[in-house]
Amino acid sequence: CPVAHYRQSAGHPQTGARNQPAAQPGDRARRQPGRWPSTAVDGGNGAGADYNAGSMPLTLSDFDFTLPPELIAQRPAASRSASRLLHLRRDGDGRPRLDDRLFRELPGLLRPGDLLVFNDSRVIPARMHGRKASGGRVELLVERILGPNEAVVQLRASKPPRAGATLQFGEASATVLGRDEGFWTLRFDRPLGPLLEAIGKLPLPPYIEHEPDASDGQRYQTVYAREPGSVAAPTAGLHFDDALLAALAAAGIDQAFVTLHVGAGTFAPVRTENLAEHRMHVERCRVDTAVVDAITRARRAGGRVVAVGTTALRTLESAADEAGAITPGIRDTGIFITPGYRFRVVDRLLTNFHLPRSTLLMLVAAFAGLETIRHAYAHAIAQRYRFFSYGDAMLLDLDPGTAC
């Protein structure tokens, strides 16, 4: 898919567009947007649901790009559906096309009978500050809640606590049960949920530089969030407000909800150049029978399954067998989707713009094609789209896994 073959519409008037800044000292290893190294497509299907699922001989550096720091959104748009939307689709001749739109235009970009699948997980106040028995400070970030009184957490302390150590968080105490690489398992002397609600703080992503405030408490949460358990928001859903959901329903676009509790590992960097050596963090997810029934109805009516975010996509793909049949239930997933994966359930994807060298960037490259995503990101940077959690969105409106 040579870049010269792409077409883009004039779209909405852009403001502040300017050329990409020159690379700075220390950026020599980083690639300019739109100039990622070309990679030959090695066809093949995904290898399974809970381990590396791609087949292309790619490395971590293939997913690097330079992002001007001012494009990292520090605050959300004035209103949820006022975010911008980059619509990636195909012309009648099959060539990819980029259209600059607003998110509130989404009902006109989908078809009656399509099914939007949302992740209804709710962000919990998962960050707490406490002290060790020695008096030293410790900061905790919940990764996964295992039970009423137990959780897997990340800890930041001057000296890592050992198994058996006691930590104090307000009036509550927690015993360290053990450590597995960068995660600790803690048992609290009281239910963890009420404790987090009492003294926990909203865990904003590390690239958002301000302390969480009342506005973040509202806007770093989807309007349909109902199942507590995530430590990071399913950010593609942040663009939906009640009016837009009503407009989608009026347009004949159906809605279904899955649950995947996003863990802190979503921000963990990929540390190996060889992607086959990377192992994903594990997250708990759920697909109800009602979702399976909704997908069946959409298929029979000729509708498409549109995942709202990578978490909804990963949940659906984790629940499907090779033939695309979905088994409802609760499961842990560590699915790692890279180019070459064969998508079994999802037909279209709504997603935000992702970090360089991240597993989420690899997933969207698997969906739309590596060269296609390279060009789309270069366009987004040139047109001053806002990136990451509070940023703008993309609609990948093309058949998954078929582009280069």
Short mmCIF file of N, CA, C and O in Angstrom, two decimals, residues 152-157 159-164 175-186:
data_model
loop_
_atom_site.label_atom_id
_atom_site.label_comp_id
_atom_site.label_asym_id
_atom_site.label_seq_id
_atom_site.Cartn_x
_atom_site.Cartn_y
_atom_site.Cartn_z
N VAL A 152 -3.57 -8.16 43.42
CA VAL A 152 -2.23 -8.06 42.83
C VAL A 152 -1.99 -6.58 42.57
O VAL A 152 -2.84 -5.89 41.99
N VAL A 153 -0.84 -6.07 43.00
CA VAL A 153 -0.58 -4.63 42.94
C VAL A 153 0.83 -4.36 42.44
O VAL A 153 1.70 -5.24 42.45
N GLN A 154 1.03 -3.14 42.00
CA GLN A 154 2.37 -2.60 41.81
C GLN A 154 2.70 -1.75 43.03
O GLN A 154 1.83 -1.06 43.57
N LEU A 155 3.94 -1.81 43.47
CA LEU A 155 4.38 -1.04 44.63
C LEU A 155 5.59 -0.20 44.27
O LEU A 155 6.47 -0.65 43.52
N ARG A 156 5.60 1.00 44.80
CA ARG A 156 6.77 1.87 44.66
C ARG A 156 7.26 2.23 46.05
O ARG A 156 6.52 2.80 46.85
N ALA A 157 8.49 1.83 46.34
CA ALA A 157 9.07 2.08 47.66
C ALA A 157 10.58 2.16 47.51
O ALA A 157 11.16 1.68 46.52
N LYS A 159 12.77 0.61 49.20
CA LYS A 159 13.26 -0.77 49.27
C LYS A 159 12.05 -1.69 49.17
O LYS A 159 11.13 -1.59 49.98
N PRO A 160 12.01 -2.59 48.18
CA PRO A 160 10.84 -3.46 48.01
C PRO A 160 10.57 -4.30 49.25
O PRO A 160 11.49 -4.86 49.84
N PRO A 161 9.32 -4.38 49.67
CA PRO A 161 9.00 -5.21 50.84
C PRO A 161 9.09 -6.69 50.52
O PRO A 161 8.87 -7.11 49.39
N ARG A 162 9.40 -7.47 51.53
CA ARG A 162 9.51 -8.92 51.37
C ARG A 162 8.21 -9.60 51.80
O ARG A 162 7.36 -9.01 52.45
N ALA A 163 8.09 -10.86 51.39
CA ALA A 163 6.93 -11.64 51.80
C ALA A 163 6.83 -11.67 53.32
O ALA A 163 7.84 -11.86 54.02
N GLY A 164 5.63 -11.47 53.83
CA GLY A 164 5.40 -11.44 55.27
C GLY A 164 5.41 -10.04 55.86
O GLY A 164 4.95 -9.85 56.99
N THR A 175 -0.82 -7.51 54.35
CA THR A 175 0.33 -8.41 54.44
C THR A 175 0.78 -8.78 53.04
O THR A 175 -0.03 -9.13 52.18
N VAL A 176 2.09 -8.72 52.83
CA VAL A 176 2.67 -9.10 51.54
C VAL A 176 2.74 -10.62 51.48
O VAL A 176 3.43 -11.25 52.28
N LEU A 177 2.02 -11.22 50.52
CA LEU A 177 2.01 -12.67 50.39
C LEU A 177 3.12 -13.18 49.48
O LEU A 177 3.58 -14.30 49.64
N GLY A 178 3.53 -12.34 48.53
CA GLY A 178 4.59 -12.78 47.62
C GLY A 178 4.75 -11.80 46.48
O GLY A 178 4.01 -10.82 46.34
N ARG A 179 5.79 -12.07 45.67
CA ARG A 179 6.11 -11.20 44.55
C ARG A 179 6.35 -12.04 43.31
O ARG A 179 6.98 -13.10 43.37
N ASP A 180 5.82 -11.56 42.17
CA ASP A 180 6.06 -12.21 40.87
C ASP A 180 6.49 -11.12 39.92
O ASP A 180 5.68 -10.32 39.44
N GLU A 181 7.81 -11.07 39.64
CA GLU A 181 8.41 -10.02 38.82
C GLU A 181 8.05 -8.66 39.40
O GLU A 181 8.37 -8.37 40.54
N GLY A 182 7.31 -7.80 38.66
CA GLY A 182 7.05 -6.46 39.15
C GLY A 182 5.74 -6.31 39.88
O GLY A 182 5.27 -5.18 40.10
N PHE A 183 5.14 -7.42 40.32
CA PHE A 183 3.84 -7.37 40.98
C PHE A 183 3.89 -8.08 42.33
O PHE A 183 4.56 -9.10 42.48
N TRP A 184 3.14 -7.53 43.29
CA TRP A 184 3.04 -8.12 44.61
C TRP A 184 1.59 -8.55 44.85
O TRP A 184 0.66 -7.90 44.37
N THR A 185 1.43 -9.61 45.63
CA THR A 185 0.10 -10.02 46.08
C THR A 185 -0.05 -9.63 47.54
O THR A 185 0.79 -9.98 48.38
N LEU A 186 -1.12 -8.88 47.85
CA LEU A 186 -1.36 -8.40 49.20
C LEU A 186 -2.69 -8.93 49.71
O LEU A 186 -3.65 -9.10 48.94
#
